[in-house]
mmCIF file of C-alpha atoms and ligand atoms in Angstrom:
data_model
loop_
_atom_site.group_PDB
_atom_site.id
_atom_site.type_symbol
_atom_site.label_atom_id
_atom_site.label_comp_id
_atom_site.label_asym_id
_atom_site.label_seq_id
_atom_site.Cartn_x
_atom_site.Cartn_y
_atom_site.Cartn_z
ATOM 1 C CA MET A 23 -159.262 53.542 -180.332
ATOM 2 C CA LYS A 24 -159.553 49.815 -179.974
ATOM 3 C CA ILE A 25 -159.346 47.522 -176.981
ATOM 4 C CA ALA A 26 -159.349 43.808 -177.816
ATOM 5 C CA GLY A 27 -160.603 44.692 -181.279
ATOM 6 C CA LYS A 28 -163.542 46.829 -180.095
ATOM 7 C CA ALA A 29 -163.598 50.571 -180.807
ATOM 8 C CA TYR A 30 -164.133 52.807 -177.770
ATOM 9 C CA ARG A 31 -164.258 56.408 -176.853
ATOM 10 C CA THR A 32 -163.554 57.324 -173.240
ATOM 11 C CA ILE A 33 -167.050 58.676 -172.562
ATOM 12 C CA TRP A 34 -170.438 57.818 -174.077
ATOM 13 C CA LEU A 35 -174.139 57.708 -173.246
ATOM 14 C CA GLY A 36 -175.583 54.578 -171.647
ATOM 15 C CA GLU A 37 -178.220 52.448 -173.340
ATOM 16 C CA ASP A 38 -180.900 54.403 -171.458
ATOM 17 C CA GLY A 39 -179.884 57.424 -173.544
ATOM 18 C CA TRP A 40 -179.176 59.711 -170.563
ATOM 19 C CA SER A 41 -176.658 58.211 -168.107
ATOM 20 C CA VAL A 42 -172.997 58.765 -168.893
ATOM 21 C CA VAL A 43 -170.531 55.887 -169.101
ATOM 22 C CA VAL A 44 -166.774 56.274 -168.602
ATOM 23 C CA ILE A 45 -163.819 53.893 -168.361
ATOM 24 C CA ASP A 46 -162.606 53.597 -164.740
ATOM 25 C CA GLN A 47 -158.968 54.618 -165.208
ATOM 26 C CA THR A 48 -158.138 53.845 -161.560
ATOM 27 C CA ARG A 49 -158.564 50.161 -162.478
ATOM 28 C CA LEU A 50 -156.318 50.162 -165.521
ATOM 29 C CA PRO A 51 -154.097 48.470 -166.625
ATOM 30 C CA PHE A 52 -155.122 45.373 -164.709
ATOM 31 C CA SER A 53 -158.862 45.502 -165.193
ATOM 32 C CA PHE A 54 -161.081 47.187 -167.838
ATOM 33 C CA GLU A 55 -164.204 48.385 -166.070
ATOM 34 C CA THR A 56 -166.765 51.048 -166.829
ATOM 35 C CA VAL A 57 -168.655 53.331 -164.442
ATOM 36 C CA ARG A 58 -172.151 54.685 -165.020
ATOM 37 C CA LEU A 59 -172.640 58.312 -163.898
ATOM 38 C CA THR A 60 -176.249 59.294 -163.124
ATOM 39 C CA GLN A 61 -175.871 62.488 -161.071
ATOM 40 C CA VAL A 62 -173.768 65.579 -161.185
ATOM 41 C CA GLN A 63 -172.170 64.645 -157.855
ATOM 42 C CA GLU A 64 -170.990 61.377 -159.400
ATOM 43 C CA ALA A 65 -169.491 63.232 -162.380
ATOM 44 C CA ALA A 66 -167.683 65.596 -159.972
ATOM 45 C CA ASP A 67 -166.388 62.670 -157.914
ATOM 46 C CA ALA A 68 -165.213 60.868 -161.089
ATOM 47 C CA ILE A 69 -163.109 63.894 -161.973
ATOM 48 C CA ARG A 70 -161.827 64.561 -158.446
ATOM 49 C CA HIS A 71 -160.829 60.932 -157.818
ATOM 50 C CA MET A 72 -159.337 60.515 -161.280
ATOM 51 C CA ILE A 73 -161.669 57.824 -162.559
ATOM 52 C CA VAL A 74 -161.427 60.141 -165.521
ATOM 53 C CA ARG A 75 -158.422 62.383 -165.964
ATOM 54 C CA GLY A 76 -156.482 64.231 -168.648
ATOM 55 C CA ALA A 77 -157.416 67.799 -169.498
ATOM 56 C CA PRO A 78 -159.752 67.245 -172.500
ATOM 57 C CA LEU A 79 -161.621 64.304 -170.883
ATOM 58 C CA ILE A 80 -162.094 66.291 -167.670
ATOM 59 C CA GLY A 81 -163.775 69.025 -169.722
ATOM 60 C CA ALA A 82 -165.986 66.534 -171.569
ATOM 61 C CA THR A 83 -167.032 64.861 -168.335
ATOM 62 C CA ALA A 84 -167.871 68.182 -166.732
ATOM 63 C CA ALA A 85 -170.028 69.110 -169.746
ATOM 64 C CA TYR A 86 -172.038 65.911 -169.337
ATOM 65 C CA GLY A 87 -172.133 66.560 -165.557
ATOM 66 C CA VAL A 88 -174.044 69.752 -166.261
ATOM 67 C CA ALA A 89 -176.542 67.794 -168.374
ATOM 68 C CA LEU A 90 -177.040 65.284 -165.534
ATOM 69 C CA ALA A 91 -177.606 68.111 -163.062
ATOM 70 C CA LEU A 92 -180.302 69.750 -165.179
ATOM 71 C CA ARG A 93 -182.376 66.564 -165.540
ATOM 72 C CA GLY A 94 -183.783 66.994 -162.028
ATOM 73 C CA ASP A 95 -183.901 70.802 -161.936
ATOM 74 C CA ALA A 96 -183.184 73.027 -164.884
ATOM 75 C CA SER A 97 -183.453 76.343 -163.003
ATOM 76 C CA ASP A 98 -180.780 79.049 -163.093
ATOM 77 C CA ALA A 99 -179.901 78.241 -159.505
ATOM 78 C CA ALA A 100 -179.385 74.517 -160.286
ATOM 79 C CA LEU A 101 -177.229 75.417 -163.287
ATOM 80 C CA GLU A 102 -175.016 77.730 -161.253
ATOM 81 C CA ARG A 103 -174.708 75.117 -158.454
ATOM 82 C CA ALA A 104 -173.613 72.475 -160.979
ATOM 83 C CA LEU A 105 -171.086 74.789 -162.540
ATOM 84 C CA ALA A 106 -169.586 75.658 -159.163
ATOM 85 C CA LEU A 107 -169.482 71.980 -157.999
ATOM 86 C CA LEU A 108 -167.784 70.775 -161.181
ATOM 87 C CA GLY A 109 -165.523 73.848 -161.407
ATOM 88 C CA ALA A 110 -164.041 73.087 -157.942
ATOM 89 C CA THR A 111 -162.999 69.495 -158.762
ATOM 90 C CA ARG A 112 -159.485 70.071 -160.124
ATOM 91 C CA PRO A 113 -157.682 73.373 -160.439
ATOM 92 C CA THR A 114 -155.003 73.073 -163.139
ATOM 93 C CA ALA A 115 -156.628 71.772 -166.330
ATOM 94 C CA VAL A 116 -158.218 74.789 -167.963
ATOM 95 C CA ASN A 117 -160.352 72.655 -170.284
ATOM 96 C CA LEU A 118 -162.659 72.132 -167.283
ATOM 97 C CA HIS A 119 -163.389 75.854 -167.030
ATOM 98 C CA TRP A 120 -163.517 76.235 -170.798
ATOM 99 C CA ALA A 121 -166.180 73.481 -171.059
ATOM 100 C CA LEU A 122 -168.203 74.857 -168.143
ATOM 101 C CA ALA A 123 -168.131 78.406 -169.577
ATOM 102 C CA ARG A 124 -169.263 77.048 -172.915
ATOM 103 C CA MET A 125 -172.151 75.134 -171.312
ATOM 104 C CA ARG A 126 -173.255 78.173 -169.345
ATOM 105 C CA ALA A 127 -173.200 80.414 -172.415
ATOM 106 C CA ARG A 128 -175.271 77.903 -174.368
ATOM 107 C CA LEU A 129 -177.823 77.259 -171.607
ATOM 108 C CA ILE A 130 -178.371 80.398 -169.584
ATOM 109 C CA GLU A 131 -180.510 82.216 -172.149
ATOM 110 C CA LEU A 132 -182.692 79.204 -172.897
ATOM 111 C CA PRO A 133 -186.084 78.532 -171.236
ATOM 112 C CA GLU A 134 -185.838 75.824 -168.600
ATOM 113 C CA THR A 135 -187.862 73.381 -170.702
ATOM 114 C CA GLU A 136 -185.202 73.403 -173.433
ATOM 115 C CA ARG A 137 -182.132 73.193 -171.292
ATOM 116 C CA VAL A 138 -181.730 69.443 -170.739
ATOM 117 C CA ALA A 139 -181.838 68.589 -174.494
ATOM 118 C CA ALA A 140 -179.516 71.503 -175.245
ATOM 119 C CA ALA A 141 -177.070 70.457 -172.527
ATOM 120 C CA TYR A 142 -176.810 66.891 -173.879
ATOM 121 C CA ALA A 143 -176.362 68.249 -177.419
ATOM 122 C CA GLU A 144 -173.620 70.667 -176.337
ATOM 123 C CA ALA A 145 -171.775 68.011 -174.336
ATOM 124 C CA ALA A 146 -171.932 65.710 -177.351
ATOM 125 C CA ALA A 147 -170.617 68.486 -179.582
ATOM 126 C CA ILE A 148 -167.688 69.126 -177.188
ATOM 127 C CA CYS A 149 -166.813 65.412 -177.385
ATOM 128 C CA ASP A 150 -167.072 65.225 -181.205
ATOM 129 C CA GLU A 151 -165.013 68.365 -181.571
ATOM 130 C CA ASP A 152 -162.355 66.984 -179.261
ATOM 131 C CA VAL A 153 -162.015 63.891 -181.443
ATOM 132 C CA ALA A 154 -161.595 66.102 -184.545
ATOM 133 C CA LEU A 155 -159.091 68.406 -182.831
ATOM 134 C CA CYS A 156 -156.996 65.457 -181.594
ATOM 135 C CA ARG A 157 -157.021 63.826 -185.028
ATOM 136 C CA ALA A 158 -155.793 67.100 -186.569
ATOM 137 C CA ILE A 159 -153.062 67.382 -183.911
ATOM 138 C CA GLY A 160 -152.033 63.877 -184.910
ATOM 139 C CA GLU A 161 -151.706 64.896 -188.583
ATOM 140 C CA HIS A 162 -149.536 67.909 -187.733
ATOM 141 C CA GLY A 163 -147.406 65.960 -185.316
ATOM 142 C CA LEU A 164 -147.022 63.228 -187.898
ATOM 143 C CA GLY A 165 -145.301 65.786 -190.137
ATOM 144 C CA LEU A 166 -142.673 66.330 -187.413
ATOM 145 C CA ILE A 167 -142.089 62.616 -187.053
ATOM 146 C CA ARG A 168 -141.735 62.227 -190.837
ATOM 147 C CA THR A 169 -139.081 64.948 -190.868
ATOM 148 C CA ILE A 170 -137.102 63.155 -188.160
ATOM 149 C CA ALA A 171 -137.508 59.838 -190.000
ATOM 150 C CA ALA A 172 -136.268 61.405 -193.241
ATOM 151 C CA ALA A 173 -132.994 62.399 -191.591
ATOM 152 C CA LYS A 174 -132.295 58.820 -190.426
ATOM 153 C CA PRO A 175 -131.181 55.735 -192.340
ATOM 154 C CA VAL A 176 -134.240 53.978 -193.790
ATOM 155 C CA GLY A 177 -135.848 51.607 -191.303
ATOM 156 C CA GLU A 178 -133.974 52.936 -188.222
ATOM 157 C CA ARG A 179 -136.319 53.345 -185.289
ATOM 158 C CA ILE A 180 -137.425 56.794 -184.141
ATOM 159 C CA ASN A 181 -137.336 57.088 -180.353
ATOM 160 C CA ILE A 182 -139.911 59.370 -178.857
ATOM 161 C CA LEU A 183 -140.110 60.088 -175.133
ATOM 162 C CA THR A 184 -143.409 60.995 -173.487
ATOM 163 C CA HIS A 185 -144.430 61.846 -169.932
ATOM 164 C CA CYS A 186 -147.698 61.142 -168.150
ATOM 165 C CA ASN A 187 -150.640 59.993 -170.303
ATOM 166 C CA ALA A 188 -151.707 62.246 -173.137
ATOM 167 C CA GLY A 189 -153.149 59.443 -175.208
ATOM 168 C CA TRP A 190 -156.707 58.625 -176.119
ATOM 169 C CA LEU A 191 -157.529 57.819 -172.485
ATOM 170 C CA ALA A 192 -156.815 61.451 -171.603
ATOM 171 C CA THR A 193 -159.129 62.798 -174.305
ATOM 172 C CA VAL A 194 -162.313 61.564 -175.953
ATOM 173 C CA ASP A 195 -160.300 59.702 -178.617
ATOM 174 C CA TRP A 196 -156.864 59.727 -180.287
ATOM 175 C CA GLY A 197 -155.075 61.739 -177.592
ATOM 176 C CA THR A 198 -152.862 64.765 -177.999
ATOM 177 C CA ALA A 199 -149.206 63.758 -177.612
ATOM 178 C CA LEU A 200 -149.848 60.179 -178.633
ATOM 179 C CA ALA A 201 -152.038 60.926 -181.661
ATOM 180 C CA PRO A 202 -149.026 61.624 -183.967
ATOM 181 C CA ILE A 203 -147.419 58.420 -182.693
ATOM 182 C CA TYR A 204 -150.505 56.323 -183.550
ATOM 183 C CA LEU A 205 -150.648 57.791 -187.043
ATOM 184 C CA ALA A 206 -146.906 57.301 -187.580
ATOM 185 C CA HIS A 207 -147.162 53.689 -186.444
ATOM 186 C CA ASP A 208 -150.179 53.126 -188.704
ATOM 187 C CA ALA A 209 -148.246 54.650 -191.601
ATOM 188 C CA GLY A 210 -145.477 52.082 -191.120
ATOM 189 C CA ILE A 211 -142.917 54.494 -189.627
ATOM 190 C CA PRO A 212 -140.831 52.518 -187.072
ATOM 191 C CA VAL A 213 -141.624 54.507 -183.902
ATOM 192 C CA HIS A 214 -140.640 53.371 -180.427
ATOM 193 C CA VAL A 215 -141.838 55.198 -177.333
ATOM 194 C CA TRP A 216 -139.947 55.722 -174.078
ATOM 195 C CA VAL A 217 -142.786 55.894 -171.519
ATOM 196 C CA ASP A 218 -141.935 57.760 -168.307
ATOM 197 C CA GLU A 219 -143.584 55.859 -165.444
ATOM 198 C CA THR A 220 -144.831 59.229 -164.093
ATOM 199 C CA ARG A 221 -144.853 58.890 -160.360
ATOM 200 C CA PRO A 222 -146.762 59.251 -158.169
ATOM 201 C CA ARG A 223 -149.917 58.154 -160.029
ATOM 202 C CA ASN A 224 -148.028 56.210 -162.724
ATOM 203 C CA GLN A 225 -150.123 57.472 -165.654
ATOM 204 C CA GLY A 226 -147.239 56.505 -167.952
ATOM 205 C CA ALA A 227 -146.642 53.008 -166.630
ATOM 206 C CA ALA A 228 -150.316 52.217 -166.220
ATOM 207 C CA LEU A 229 -152.176 54.138 -168.939
ATOM 208 C CA SER A 230 -149.787 55.140 -171.758
ATOM 209 C CA ALA A 231 -148.173 51.694 -171.707
ATOM 210 C CA TYR A 232 -151.639 50.085 -171.684
ATOM 211 C CA GLU A 233 -153.000 51.982 -174.668
ATOM 212 C CA LEU A 234 -149.778 51.848 -176.696
ATOM 213 C CA GLY A 235 -149.640 48.110 -176.088
ATOM 214 C CA ALA A 236 -153.286 47.693 -177.090
ATOM 215 C CA HIS A 237 -152.515 49.450 -180.376
ATOM 216 C CA GLY A 238 -149.316 47.455 -180.954
ATOM 217 C CA VAL A 239 -146.928 50.409 -180.732
ATOM 218 C CA PRO A 240 -143.431 49.342 -179.587
ATOM 219 C CA HIS A 241 -142.681 51.016 -176.272
ATOM 220 C CA THR A 242 -140.531 50.685 -173.150
ATOM 221 C CA VAL A 243 -141.454 51.941 -169.666
ATOM 222 C CA ILE A 244 -138.634 53.769 -167.949
ATOM 223 C CA SER A 245 -138.236 55.231 -164.510
ATOM 224 C CA ASP A 246 -138.869 58.967 -164.353
ATOM 225 C CA ASN A 247 -135.190 59.594 -163.846
ATOM 226 C CA ALA A 248 -133.943 57.758 -166.909
ATOM 227 C CA GLY A 249 -134.801 60.286 -169.618
ATOM 228 C CA GLY A 250 -131.742 62.529 -169.198
ATOM 229 C CA HIS A 251 -129.374 59.594 -169.426
ATOM 230 C CA LEU A 252 -131.074 58.321 -172.594
ATOM 231 C CA MET A 253 -130.877 61.758 -174.184
ATOM 232 C CA GLN A 254 -127.146 62.024 -173.393
ATOM 233 C CA HIS A 255 -126.612 58.778 -175.272
ATOM 234 C CA GLY A 256 -128.550 59.762 -178.388
ATOM 235 C CA GLU A 257 -131.464 57.451 -177.570
ATOM 236 C CA VAL A 258 -134.189 60.101 -177.808
ATOM 237 C CA ASP A 259 -135.048 61.778 -181.142
ATOM 238 C CA MET A 260 -137.913 63.864 -179.850
ATOM 239 C CA VAL A 261 -139.951 64.522 -176.698
ATOM 240 C CA ILE A 262 -143.708 65.101 -176.990
ATOM 241 C CA VAL A 263 -146.031 65.676 -174.057
ATOM 242 C CA GLY A 264 -149.534 67.004 -173.436
ATOM 243 C CA THR A 265 -150.537 69.949 -171.300
ATOM 244 C CA ASP A 266 -153.247 70.894 -168.836
ATOM 245 C CA ARG A 267 -152.972 74.636 -169.400
ATOM 246 C CA THR A 268 -150.771 76.664 -171.708
ATOM 247 C CA THR A 269 -150.557 80.435 -171.349
ATOM 248 C CA ALA A 270 -151.092 82.840 -174.263
ATOM 249 C CA THR A 271 -147.302 83.292 -174.152
ATOM 250 C CA GLY A 272 -146.551 79.554 -174.473
ATOM 251 C CA ASP A 273 -145.667 78.569 -170.909
ATOM 252 C CA VAL A 274 -146.791 74.952 -170.394
ATOM 253 C CA ALA A 275 -148.307 73.352 -167.279
ATOM 254 C CA ASN A 276 -148.186 69.567 -167.407
ATOM 255 C CA LYS A 277 -147.735 66.608 -165.091
ATOM 256 C CA ILE A 278 -145.039 67.013 -162.474
ATOM 257 C CA GLY A 279 -141.651 66.119 -163.928
ATOM 258 C CA THR A 280 -142.273 67.548 -167.377
ATOM 259 C CA TYR A 281 -140.043 70.551 -166.649
ATOM 260 C CA LEU A 282 -137.042 68.329 -165.844
ATOM 261 C CA LYS A 283 -137.517 66.543 -169.170
ATOM 262 C CA ALA A 284 -137.570 69.876 -170.970
ATOM 263 C CA LEU A 285 -134.357 70.937 -169.245
ATOM 264 C CA ALA A 286 -132.649 67.702 -170.190
ATOM 265 C CA ALA A 287 -133.930 67.989 -173.794
ATOM 266 C CA HIS A 288 -132.643 71.540 -174.019
ATOM 267 C CA ASP A 289 -129.195 70.547 -172.742
ATOM 268 C CA ASN A 290 -128.988 67.718 -175.249
ATOM 269 C CA GLY A 291 -130.419 69.451 -178.323
ATOM 270 C CA VAL A 292 -133.468 67.161 -178.375
ATOM 271 C CA PRO A 293 -136.606 68.822 -179.759
ATOM 272 C CA PHE A 294 -139.285 69.194 -177.059
ATOM 273 C CA TYR A 295 -142.857 69.496 -178.414
ATOM 274 C CA VAL A 296 -146.126 70.023 -176.591
ATOM 275 C CA ALA A 297 -149.372 68.837 -178.194
ATOM 276 C CA LEU A 298 -152.582 70.666 -177.340
ATOM 277 C CA PRO A 299 -156.024 71.459 -178.609
ATOM 278 C CA SER A 300 -156.973 75.159 -178.571
ATOM 279 C CA PRO A 301 -159.287 74.813 -175.514
ATOM 280 C CA THR A 302 -156.111 74.135 -173.456
ATOM 281 C CA ILE A 303 -154.802 77.638 -174.129
ATOM 282 C CA ASP A 304 -155.573 80.076 -171.346
ATOM 283 C CA TRP A 305 -155.555 83.356 -173.247
ATOM 284 C CA SER A 306 -155.969 85.299 -169.999
ATOM 285 C CA LEU A 307 -152.564 84.329 -168.641
ATOM 286 C CA SER A 308 -149.100 85.472 -169.682
ATOM 287 C CA ASP A 309 -146.837 84.178 -166.861
ATOM 288 C CA GLY A 310 -147.253 80.436 -166.281
ATOM 289 C CA LEU A 311 -145.052 80.216 -163.221
ATOM 290 C CA ALA A 312 -146.794 83.015 -161.391
ATOM 291 C CA GLU A 313 -150.322 82.509 -162.584
ATOM 292 C CA ILE A 314 -151.164 78.846 -163.249
ATOM 293 C CA PRO A 315 -152.711 77.175 -160.175
ATOM 294 C CA ILE A 316 -150.874 73.999 -159.345
ATOM 295 C CA GLU A 317 -152.878 71.206 -157.772
ATOM 296 C CA GLU A 318 -151.480 69.820 -154.536
ATOM 297 C CA ARG A 319 -152.676 66.231 -154.096
ATOM 298 C CA ALA A 320 -152.739 63.883 -151.135
ATOM 299 C CA ALA A 321 -149.419 62.778 -149.653
ATOM 300 C CA GLY A 322 -150.669 59.191 -149.710
ATOM 301 C CA GLU A 323 -150.142 59.109 -153.500
ATOM 302 C CA VAL A 324 -146.420 59.514 -152.811
ATOM 303 C CA THR A 325 -146.093 57.301 -149.763
ATOM 304 C CA HIS A 326 -148.096 54.438 -151.170
ATOM 305 C CA LEU A 327 -148.193 52.587 -154.505
ATOM 306 C CA ARG A 328 -151.063 50.707 -156.072
ATOM 307 C CA GLY A 329 -150.365 47.564 -157.999
ATOM 308 C CA VAL A 330 -150.947 43.817 -158.119
ATOM 309 C CA GLY A 331 -148.877 41.272 -156.257
ATOM 310 C CA GLU A 332 -147.335 38.166 -157.764
ATOM 311 C CA ASP A 333 -150.564 36.333 -157.008
ATOM 312 C CA GLY A 334 -152.423 38.812 -159.214
ATOM 313 C CA ARG A 335 -154.274 40.380 -156.323
ATOM 314 C CA PRO A 336 -154.563 44.181 -156.227
ATOM 315 C CA GLY A 337 -152.953 45.896 -153.273
ATOM 316 C CA ILE A 338 -151.653 49.193 -151.910
ATOM 317 C CA PHE A 339 -148.099 49.183 -150.629
ATOM 318 C CA GLN A 340 -146.223 51.744 -148.536
ATOM 319 C CA VAL A 341 -142.878 52.663 -150.085
ATOM 320 C CA THR A 342 -141.640 55.461 -147.784
ATOM 321 C CA ALA A 343 -140.272 55.367 -144.292
ATOM 322 C CA PRO A 344 -143.195 55.227 -141.813
ATOM 323 C CA GLY A 345 -143.757 58.702 -140.386
ATOM 324 C CA SER A 346 -141.869 60.620 -143.087
ATOM 325 C CA PRO A 347 -143.953 63.463 -144.432
ATOM 326 C CA ALA A 348 -144.483 63.662 -148.206
ATOM 327 C CA ALA A 349 -145.459 66.522 -150.566
ATOM 328 C CA ASN A 350 -147.329 66.011 -153.816
ATOM 329 C CA PRO A 351 -147.418 68.953 -156.250
ATOM 330 C CA ALA A 352 -149.214 67.376 -159.262
ATOM 331 C CA PHE A 353 -148.067 69.670 -162.083
ATOM 332 C CA ASP A 354 -145.171 71.892 -163.028
ATOM 333 C CA VAL A 355 -144.621 74.698 -165.512
ATOM 334 C CA THR A 356 -142.183 74.509 -168.412
ATOM 335 C CA PRO A 357 -141.270 77.990 -169.562
ATOM 336 C CA ALA A 358 -141.868 78.736 -173.242
ATOM 337 C CA ARG A 359 -138.158 79.154 -173.916
ATOM 338 C CA LEU A 360 -137.657 75.386 -173.406
ATOM 339 C CA VAL A 361 -140.465 74.431 -175.848
ATOM 340 C CA THR A 362 -139.500 73.769 -179.464
ATOM 341 C CA GLY A 363 -143.059 74.043 -180.726
ATOM 342 C CA LEU A 364 -146.750 73.731 -179.843
ATOM 343 C CA VAL A 365 -148.540 71.166 -181.928
ATOM 344 C CA THR A 366 -152.144 72.324 -182.332
ATOM 345 C CA GLU A 367 -155.092 71.406 -184.531
ATOM 346 C CA ARG A 368 -154.124 74.250 -186.857
ATOM 347 C CA GLY A 369 -150.440 73.442 -187.142
ATOM 348 C CA VAL A 370 -147.153 73.783 -185.208
ATOM 349 C CA ALA A 371 -146.602 77.168 -183.552
ATOM 350 C CA PRO A 372 -143.605 78.652 -181.826
ATOM 351 C CA ALA A 373 -144.286 78.791 -178.071
ATOM 352 C CA SER A 374 -144.996 82.502 -177.936
ATOM 353 C CA PHE A 375 -147.951 84.889 -178.109
ATOM 354 C CA GLU A 376 -146.973 85.755 -181.693
ATOM 355 C CA GLY A 377 -146.828 82.087 -182.617
ATOM 356 C CA LEU A 378 -150.193 81.219 -181.071
ATOM 357 C CA SER A 379 -151.973 84.321 -182.271
ATOM 358 C CA ARG A 380 -150.851 83.698 -185.858
ATOM 359 C CA LEU A 381 -152.683 80.329 -185.702
ATOM 360 C CA PHE A 382 -155.651 81.511 -183.624
ATOM 361 C CA PRO A 383 -156.143 85.221 -184.522
ATOM 362 C CA GLU A 384 -159.827 85.221 -183.460
ATOM 363 C CA LEU A 385 -159.030 83.840 -179.990
ATOM 364 C CA ALA A 386 -156.051 86.120 -179.516
ATOM 365 C CA GLN A 387 -158.253 89.090 -180.426
ATOM 366 C CA GLU A 388 -160.625 88.226 -177.555
ATOM 367 C CA ARG A 389 -157.664 88.544 -175.201
ATOM 368 C CA MET A 390 -156.739 91.950 -176.573
ATOM 369 C CA LYS A 391 -160.225 93.365 -175.812
HETATM 370 C C1 LIG B 4 -154.141 65.200 -173.312
HETATM 371 S S1 LIG B 4 -153.916 65.238 -171.679
HETATM 372 C C2 LIG B 4 -152.664 66.380 -171.187
HETATM 373 C C3 LIG B 4 -152.528 66.433 -169.744
HETATM 374 O O1 LIG B 4 -153.775 66.498 -169.175
HETATM 375 C C4 LIG B 4 -151.804 65.204 -169.198
HETATM 376 O O2 LIG B 4 -150.475 65.181 -169.728
HETATM 377 C C5 LIG B 4 -151.767 65.274 -167.699
HETATM 378 O O3 LIG B 4 -150.922 65.931 -167.158
HETATM 379 C C6 LIG B 4 -152.875 64.610 -167.009
HETATM 380 O O4 LIG B 4 -152.815 64.741 -165.586
HETATM 381 P P1 LIG B 4 -153.836 63.976 -164.707
HETATM 382 O O5 LIG B 4 -153.432 64.356 -163.311
HETATM 383 O O6 LIG B 4 -153.638 62.517 -164.980
HETATM 384 O O7 LIG B 4 -155.213 64.462 -165.075
#
């Protein structure tokens, strides 16, 4: 997608042909800066400290992290060390483990001399595939938006609520939940996005608002608690969010607060869609609440806010009573029964094993083995 007229992906190779460049998402929306990753430890730190974030981009960065690791030492031991280091960075997004398993499968049988080139090629393939998957999700989600538009008076705006950031910044390009919105906007459909601020890290206020604004999509940032009220007053036509891990049975882990939006949508008859590429499906799990590991992050993300002051200077501000403890579960699980449909690269599926396996029979079969 474009920033100030220049097309970007979220991850690319440096001019030297081997280092890995990413956009520093901790600096957005106030400053657009890039970071050059030269070692596997730097790739792991970038994931852990959320310089990059969003399930598909975490997977892509981990894949390139493996390539960086092998440059110095392409032995089996170095490969396993890199996989373990990267695999321990964040627990919830399954794309991380999917990408690492794919890298291992591609590399482990190769002679050491061939591994570095193969690792770069595989990481590049993961990135290119992610772009294609997200674009296809966009096309299928666009169909849903068109259906909603067709039921409204011509020209009336379609209000779509989203939570966290599942736009192009969370993937390699296009995004998952925001891809249909970009395509609808580009097709001249009058979409307007309610952007949940998404405390504590404010991925909505900082990142979704930034990228929607850069693309010219009308949007309004709302506090996390406003969605239910807007739904009660007919101000939301559809909710669409991303996911970090979806079980084979359609339970959806996503940024903390997603579940409350699904409850409010259910109570108000608002369709609640989840957009995901197939690498986000964890075919080994069938009970999201019991089985999906939920990341617990630092309390400081709740007690303190990052922003810029009126003088434009960046700062960190405490917003809680000094001494009060804080808890910070980073994700929650929305049960399949609250999900209207899963928007994948192969179409829209009911949130169930039957629904997913109809679209991905070859992947479902692996689970049955
Ligand atoms: C296409 S991204 C889907 C999810 O990864 C996204 O909604 C999300 O929850 C990201 O969480 P984050 O903690 O910012 O990595």
